[in-house]
Amino acid sequence: MTFDSRTVLVTGAGSGIGLATARLLAAKGARLVLVDRDGDKLERSDVGGTAKCIVGDVCDPHFWTALDLGGIEHAVVNAGVPGVSPIVDSSFEEWRRVLAVNLDGAFLTLQAALRTMTDGGSVVCVSSAAGLKAEKGIAAYAASKAGLIQLARLAAKESAARRIRVNVIAPGGVETPIWESTEFKSRIDEIGREAAFAEIAAHGTPLKRFARPEEIAEQIAFLLSDAAATITGSVLVSDGGYLL
């Protein structure tokens, strides 16, 4: 499964799943167009291979209008932010902040990618198991990820005539820096990262472990690749049994 000379757009490429995916695809020979709003993270990413790094906000339509992607074969729609707040306590500003990145940004990314993608290409949108299972306190995040699933399915149907495949991966818990922007960080500080992740995984994940970003990256690469040539409009749930 190689991506020799194929150009892949990856958003949210500065850390977590996006960074792991970029590194894996670079190792498989892909030419990368990496987008992140944090330029420092992109500079430190050390992806290797041939990568064009672009600092930009995925939920800004002017960013995509001004960006010349050239021709791309694949895209990973990954940029996202967390949101932790019950409905009754959440401000509209917080709701819009999360939806703007996770859903508006995904729409703009997908639109720009499909407009320039060569026929026969493929897209993977990174959603979440939270978009499939109701949990208290994450209304904006869950709604954005559920919306992304349906958006991707519509894109798959609209793009089928061009033999462009669009699929979704819906991870459960993944050991990414996004956790450190929530109240979970205090637990990491108390008992250490590895122990904290093991503790939280034991409560709701039958396999009692979270995924590593590198594992999700391998699954994304499969969905992008010719090995998944007959798969489109599908949601690959990679959650350690969380939805059971």
mmCIF file of C-alpha atoms in Angstrom:
data_model
loop_
_atom_site.group_PDB
_atom_site.id
_atom_site.type_symbol
_atom_site.label_atom_id
_atom_site.label_comp_id
_atom_site.label_asym_id
_atom_site.label_seq_id
_atom_site.Cartn_x
_atom_site.Cartn_y
_atom_site.Cartn_z
ATOM 1 C CA MET A 1 0.000 0.000 0.000
ATOM 2 C CA THR A 2 1.999 2.942 -1.306
ATOM 3 C CA PHE A 3 1.160 6.495 -2.315
ATOM 4 C CA ASP A 4 4.117 7.137 -4.609
ATOM 5 C CA SER A 5 3.837 10.546 -6.292
ATOM 6 C CA ARG A 6 0.237 10.992 -5.147
ATOM 7 C CA THR A 7 -0.649 14.342 -3.590
ATOM 8 C CA VAL A 8 -2.600 14.241 -0.332
ATOM 9 C CA LEU A 9 -4.184 17.184 1.494
ATOM 10 C CA VAL A 10 -4.213 16.780 5.288
ATOM 11 C CA THR A 11 -5.837 19.366 7.558
ATOM 12 C CA GLY A 12 -5.130 19.639 11.260
ATOM 13 C CA ALA A 13 -1.700 18.239 10.410
ATOM 14 C CA GLY A 14 0.241 19.827 13.261
ATOM 15 C CA SER A 15 -0.519 17.238 15.931
ATOM 16 C CA GLY A 16 -2.448 14.114 16.887
ATOM 17 C CA ILE A 17 -4.137 12.037 14.194
ATOM 18 C CA GLY A 18 -3.320 14.551 11.457
ATOM 19 C CA LEU A 19 0.394 14.516 12.219
ATOM 20 C CA ALA A 20 0.531 10.730 12.531
ATOM 21 C CA THR A 21 -1.287 10.389 9.211
ATOM 22 C CA ALA A 22 1.013 12.860 7.488
ATOM 23 C CA ARG A 23 4.099 11.017 8.708
ATOM 24 C CA LEU A 24 2.735 7.645 7.603
ATOM 25 C CA LEU A 25 1.756 8.885 4.144
ATOM 26 C CA ALA A 26 5.134 10.592 3.724
ATOM 27 C CA ALA A 27 6.824 7.292 4.550
ATOM 28 C CA LYS A 28 4.662 5.675 1.860
ATOM 29 C CA GLY A 29 5.862 8.141 -0.762
ATOM 30 C CA ALA A 30 3.049 10.699 -0.828
ATOM 31 C CA ARG A 31 3.492 14.356 -1.647
ATOM 32 C CA LEU A 32 1.728 16.266 1.091
ATOM 33 C CA VAL A 33 -0.149 19.535 1.406
ATOM 34 C CA LEU A 34 -0.407 20.123 5.147
ATOM 35 C CA VAL A 35 -2.739 22.712 6.652
ATOM 36 C CA ASP A 36 -2.903 23.855 10.267
ATOM 37 C CA ARG A 37 -3.696 27.179 11.890
ATOM 38 C CA ASP A 38 -0.739 26.732 14.262
ATOM 39 C CA GLY A 39 2.380 27.538 12.281
ATOM 40 C CA ASP A 40 4.698 26.583 15.134
ATOM 41 C CA LYS A 41 3.264 23.068 15.223
ATOM 42 C CA LEU A 42 3.718 22.704 11.485
ATOM 43 C CA GLU A 43 7.344 23.831 11.751
ATOM 44 C CA ARG A 44 8.018 21.269 14.465
ATOM 45 C CA SER A 45 6.085 18.464 12.781
ATOM 46 C CA ASP A 46 9.110 16.835 11.110
ATOM 47 C CA VAL A 47 6.948 14.914 8.669
ATOM 48 C CA GLY A 48 9.662 14.021 6.215
ATOM 49 C CA GLY A 49 9.252 13.423 2.497
ATOM 50 C CA THR A 50 7.832 16.113 0.244
ATOM 51 C CA ALA A 51 5.506 18.374 2.211
ATOM 52 C CA LYS A 52 4.106 21.826 1.550
ATOM 53 C CA CYS A 53 3.093 23.402 4.861
ATOM 54 C CA ILE A 54 0.365 26.057 4.836
ATOM 55 C CA VAL A 55 -0.793 28.055 7.847
ATOM 56 C CA GLY A 56 -4.499 28.787 7.653
ATOM 57 C CA ASP A 57 -7.884 28.564 9.331
ATOM 58 C CA VAL A 58 -10.041 25.857 7.740
ATOM 59 C CA CYS A 59 -13.279 27.633 8.667
ATOM 60 C CA ASP A 60 -12.311 30.788 6.776
ATOM 61 C CA PRO A 61 -13.807 30.650 3.261
ATOM 62 C CA HIS A 62 -11.352 33.299 2.061
ATOM 63 C CA PHE A 63 -8.461 30.992 2.962
ATOM 64 C CA TRP A 64 -9.767 28.307 0.630
ATOM 65 C CA THR A 65 -10.616 30.775 -2.136
ATOM 66 C CA ALA A 66 -7.050 32.095 -2.138
ATOM 67 C CA LEU A 67 -5.390 28.676 -1.858
ATOM 68 C CA ASP A 68 -4.249 26.971 -5.045
ATOM 69 C CA LEU A 69 -4.273 23.261 -4.271
ATOM 70 C CA GLY A 70 -3.322 22.262 -7.778
ATOM 71 C CA GLY A 71 -4.359 18.696 -8.514
ATOM 72 C CA ILE A 72 -4.686 16.344 -5.551
ATOM 73 C CA GLU A 73 -5.500 12.651 -5.456
ATOM 74 C CA HIS A 74 -6.532 12.292 -1.824
ATOM 75 C CA ALA A 75 -7.649 14.338 1.183
ATOM 76 C CA VAL A 76 -7.869 13.802 4.926
ATOM 77 C CA VAL A 77 -10.441 16.139 6.477
ATOM 78 C CA ASN A 78 -9.174 16.120 10.025
ATOM 79 C CA ALA A 79 -9.050 19.580 11.620
ATOM 80 C CA GLY A 80 -11.163 19.788 14.762
ATOM 81 C CA VAL A 81 -11.529 21.248 18.228
ATOM 82 C CA PRO A 82 -13.066 19.849 21.429
ATOM 83 C CA GLY A 83 -16.116 21.225 23.171
ATOM 84 C CA VAL A 84 -17.174 20.284 26.675
ATOM 85 C CA SER A 85 -20.304 21.926 28.007
ATOM 86 C CA PRO A 86 -23.898 20.845 28.811
ATOM 87 C CA ILE A 87 -26.560 22.386 26.578
ATOM 88 C CA VAL A 88 -28.064 24.531 29.332
ATOM 89 C CA ASP A 89 -24.680 25.985 30.302
ATOM 90 C CA SER A 90 -23.235 26.475 26.826
ATOM 91 C CA SER A 91 -23.107 29.911 25.248
ATOM 92 C CA PHE A 92 -24.042 30.392 21.626
ATOM 93 C CA GLU A 93 -20.503 31.644 21.052
ATOM 94 C CA GLU A 94 -19.099 28.321 22.282
ATOM 95 C CA TRP A 95 -21.573 26.407 20.119
ATOM 96 C CA ARG A 96 -20.523 28.380 17.047
ATOM 97 C CA ARG A 97 -16.800 28.048 17.861
ATOM 98 C CA VAL A 98 -17.000 24.261 17.770
ATOM 99 C CA LEU A 99 -19.379 24.015 14.814
ATOM 100 C CA ALA A 100 -17.327 26.541 12.840
ATOM 101 C CA VAL A 101 -14.189 24.402 12.884
ATOM 102 C CA ASN A 102 -15.604 20.892 13.027
ATOM 103 C CA LEU A 103 -18.423 21.243 10.520
ATOM 104 C CA ASP A 104 -18.061 24.508 8.581
ATOM 105 C CA GLY A 105 -14.326 23.858 8.256
ATOM 106 C CA ALA A 106 -14.953 20.297 7.129
ATOM 107 C CA PHE A 107 -17.466 21.486 4.532
ATOM 108 C CA LEU A 108 -15.044 24.081 3.132
ATOM 109 C CA THR A 109 -12.168 21.591 3.098
ATOM 110 C CA LEU A 110 -14.243 18.926 1.401
ATOM 111 C CA GLN A 111 -15.591 21.405 -1.142
ATOM 112 C CA ALA A 112 -12.118 22.693 -2.043
ATOM 113 C CA ALA A 113 -10.693 19.171 -2.215
ATOM 114 C CA LEU A 114 -13.444 17.790 -4.446
ATOM 115 C CA ARG A 115 -13.200 20.742 -6.822
ATOM 116 C CA THR A 116 -9.552 20.035 -7.560
ATOM 117 C CA MET A 117 -9.372 16.271 -6.992
ATOM 118 C CA THR A 118 -8.616 14.012 -9.919
ATOM 119 C CA ASP A 119 -11.220 11.433 -10.872
ATOM 120 C CA GLY A 120 -10.680 8.193 -8.985
ATOM 121 C CA GLY A 121 -9.406 9.945 -5.863
ATOM 122 C CA SER A 122 -10.494 9.404 -2.276
ATOM 123 C CA VAL A 123 -11.293 11.303 0.902
ATOM 124 C CA VAL A 124 -11.390 10.324 4.553
ATOM 125 C CA CYS A 125 -13.243 12.541 7.020
ATOM 126 C CA VAL A 126 -12.258 12.176 10.666
ATOM 127 C CA SER A 127 -15.413 12.132 12.762
ATOM 128 C CA SER A 128 -15.844 10.540 16.196
ATOM 129 C CA ALA A 129 -17.783 7.836 17.963
ATOM 130 C CA ALA A 130 -19.291 10.797 19.840
ATOM 131 C CA GLY A 131 -21.224 11.515 16.653
ATOM 132 C CA LEU A 132 -22.917 8.117 16.978
ATOM 133 C CA LYS A 133 -23.533 7.833 20.730
ATOM 134 C CA ALA A 134 -25.140 10.378 23.039
ATOM 135 C CA GLU A 135 -23.001 11.418 25.987
ATOM 136 C CA LYS A 136 -23.743 14.226 28.405
ATOM 137 C CA GLY A 137 -21.813 17.476 28.234
ATOM 138 C CA ILE A 138 -20.541 17.459 24.648
ATOM 139 C CA ALA A 139 -23.513 18.717 22.633
ATOM 140 C CA ALA A 140 -21.627 20.969 20.227
ATOM 141 C CA TYR A 141 -18.840 18.460 19.606
ATOM 142 C CA ALA A 142 -21.214 15.514 19.149
ATOM 143 C CA ALA A 143 -23.527 17.470 16.849
ATOM 144 C CA SER A 144 -20.608 18.606 14.708
ATOM 145 C CA LYS A 145 -19.252 15.073 14.344
ATOM 146 C CA ALA A 146 -22.690 13.623 13.580
ATOM 147 C CA GLY A 147 -23.186 16.298 10.937
ATOM 148 C CA LEU A 148 -19.807 15.462 9.422
ATOM 149 C CA ILE A 149 -20.835 11.825 8.982
ATOM 150 C CA GLN A 150 -23.906 12.778 6.973
ATOM 151 C CA LEU A 151 -21.964 15.402 5.006
ATOM 152 C CA ALA A 152 -19.418 12.767 3.999
ATOM 153 C CA ARG A 153 -22.125 10.294 2.969
ATOM 154 C CA LEU A 154 -23.718 12.938 0.752
ATOM 155 C CA ALA A 155 -20.323 13.751 -0.742
ATOM 156 C CA ALA A 156 -19.794 10.062 -1.479
ATOM 157 C CA LYS A 157 -23.065 9.876 -3.384
ATOM 158 C CA GLU A 158 -22.463 13.099 -5.297
ATOM 159 C CA SER A 159 -18.895 12.123 -6.220
ATOM 160 C CA ALA A 160 -19.489 8.518 -7.237
ATOM 161 C CA ALA A 161 -19.860 9.405 -10.922
ATOM 162 C CA ARG A 162 -16.254 10.624 -10.835
ATOM 163 C CA ARG A 163 -15.161 7.441 -9.023
ATOM 164 C CA ILE A 164 -14.170 9.556 -6.014
ATOM 165 C CA ARG A 165 -14.677 7.690 -2.765
ATOM 166 C CA VAL A 166 -15.553 9.485 0.480
ATOM 167 C CA ASN A 167 -15.450 7.611 3.766
ATOM 168 C CA VAL A 168 -15.465 8.398 7.469
ATOM 169 C CA ILE A 169 -13.426 7.115 10.360
ATOM 170 C CA ALA A 170 -15.057 7.466 13.766
ATOM 171 C CA PRO A 171 -12.491 6.882 16.503
ATOM 172 C CA GLY A 172 -13.350 6.463 20.132
ATOM 173 C CA GLY A 173 -10.706 7.505 22.623
ATOM 174 C CA VAL A 174 -7.352 8.330 21.057
ATOM 175 C CA GLU A 175 -4.222 9.394 22.905
ATOM 176 C CA THR A 176 -3.960 12.861 21.368
ATOM 177 C CA PRO A 177 -3.079 16.311 22.722
ATOM 178 C CA ILE A 178 -6.727 17.358 22.384
ATOM 179 C CA TRP A 179 -7.345 15.744 25.780
ATOM 180 C CA GLU A 180 -4.902 18.141 27.381
ATOM 181 C CA SER A 181 -7.180 21.069 26.538
ATOM 182 C CA THR A 182 -9.940 19.619 28.751
ATOM 183 C CA GLU A 183 -10.280 19.015 32.494
ATOM 184 C CA PHE A 184 -8.598 15.632 31.883
ATOM 185 C CA LYS A 185 -5.252 17.457 31.937
ATOM 186 C CA SER A 186 -5.377 17.732 35.707
ATOM 187 C CA ARG A 187 -5.549 13.942 35.951
ATOM 188 C CA ILE A 188 -2.560 13.612 33.617
ATOM 189 C CA ASP A 189 -0.648 15.986 35.888
ATOM 190 C CA GLU A 190 -1.594 13.909 38.944
ATOM 191 C CA ILE A 191 -0.784 10.367 37.846
ATOM 192 C CA GLY A 192 0.987 10.661 34.492
ATOM 193 C CA ARG A 193 -0.176 10.382 30.890
ATOM 194 C CA GLU A 194 -0.070 6.595 30.472
ATOM 195 C CA ALA A 195 -1.866 5.874 33.752
ATOM 196 C CA ALA A 196 -4.471 8.563 33.133
ATOM 197 C CA PHE A 197 -5.365 7.201 29.711
ATOM 198 C CA ALA A 198 -5.535 3.646 31.076
ATOM 199 C CA GLU A 199 -7.822 4.832 33.863
ATOM 200 C CA ILE A 200 -10.300 6.627 31.627
ATOM 201 C CA ALA A 201 -10.289 3.846 29.016
ATOM 202 C CA ALA A 202 -11.147 1.252 31.662
ATOM 203 C CA HIS A 203 -14.448 2.999 32.419
ATOM 204 C CA GLY A 204 -16.088 2.963 28.989
ATOM 205 C CA THR A 205 -14.005 0.942 26.533
ATOM 206 C CA PRO A 206 -14.402 -2.861 26.541
ATOM 207 C CA LEU A 207 -10.856 -3.338 25.214
ATOM 208 C CA LYS A 208 -9.696 -1.107 28.099
ATOM 209 C CA ARG A 209 -7.340 0.944 25.988
ATOM 210 C CA PHE A 210 -7.382 3.993 23.782
ATOM 211 C CA ALA A 211 -5.975 3.945 20.263
ATOM 212 C CA ARG A 212 -2.653 5.518 19.418
ATOM 213 C CA PRO A 213 -2.713 8.145 16.658
ATOM 214 C CA GLU A 214 -0.461 5.901 14.586
ATOM 215 C CA GLU A 215 -3.086 3.138 14.633
ATOM 216 C CA ILE A 216 -5.803 5.481 13.398
ATOM 217 C CA ALA A 217 -3.382 6.732 10.726
ATOM 218 C CA GLU A 218 -2.969 3.176 9.397
ATOM 219 C CA GLN A 219 -6.746 2.816 9.139
ATOM 220 C CA ILE A 220 -7.052 6.159 7.335
ATOM 221 C CA ALA A 221 -4.336 5.094 4.888
ATOM 222 C CA PHE A 222 -6.275 1.896 4.169
ATOM 223 C CA LEU A 223 -9.479 3.816 3.411
ATOM 224 C CA LEU A 224 -7.571 6.196 1.132
ATOM 225 C CA SER A 225 -5.815 3.391 -0.703
ATOM 226 C CA ASP A 226 -6.726 1.208 -3.642
ATOM 227 C CA ALA A 227 -7.148 -1.667 -1.176
ATOM 228 C CA ALA A 228 -10.486 -0.021 -0.266
ATOM 229 C CA ALA A 229 -11.493 0.530 -3.893
ATOM 230 C CA THR A 230 -15.104 -0.620 -3.400
ATOM 231 C CA ILE A 231 -15.695 1.178 -0.094
ATOM 232 C CA THR A 232 -17.467 4.542 -0.164
ATOM 233 C CA GLY A 233 -20.016 6.279 2.045
ATOM 234 C CA SER A 234 -18.967 4.034 4.927
ATOM 235 C CA VAL A 235 -18.164 4.785 8.550
ATOM 236 C CA LEU A 236 -15.286 2.822 10.051
ATOM 237 C CA VAL A 237 -15.821 2.806 13.810
ATOM 238 C CA SER A 238 -12.512 2.368 15.614
ATOM 239 C CA ASP A 239 -13.508 2.678 19.256
ATOM 240 C CA GLY A 240 -12.301 -0.355 21.199
ATOM 241 C CA GLY A 241 -15.925 -1.423 21.649
ATOM 242 C CA TYR A 242 -17.181 1.888 23.091
ATOM 243 C CA LEU A 243 -20.431 1.724 21.073
ATOM 244 C CA LEU A 244 -21.295 -1.815 22.202
#
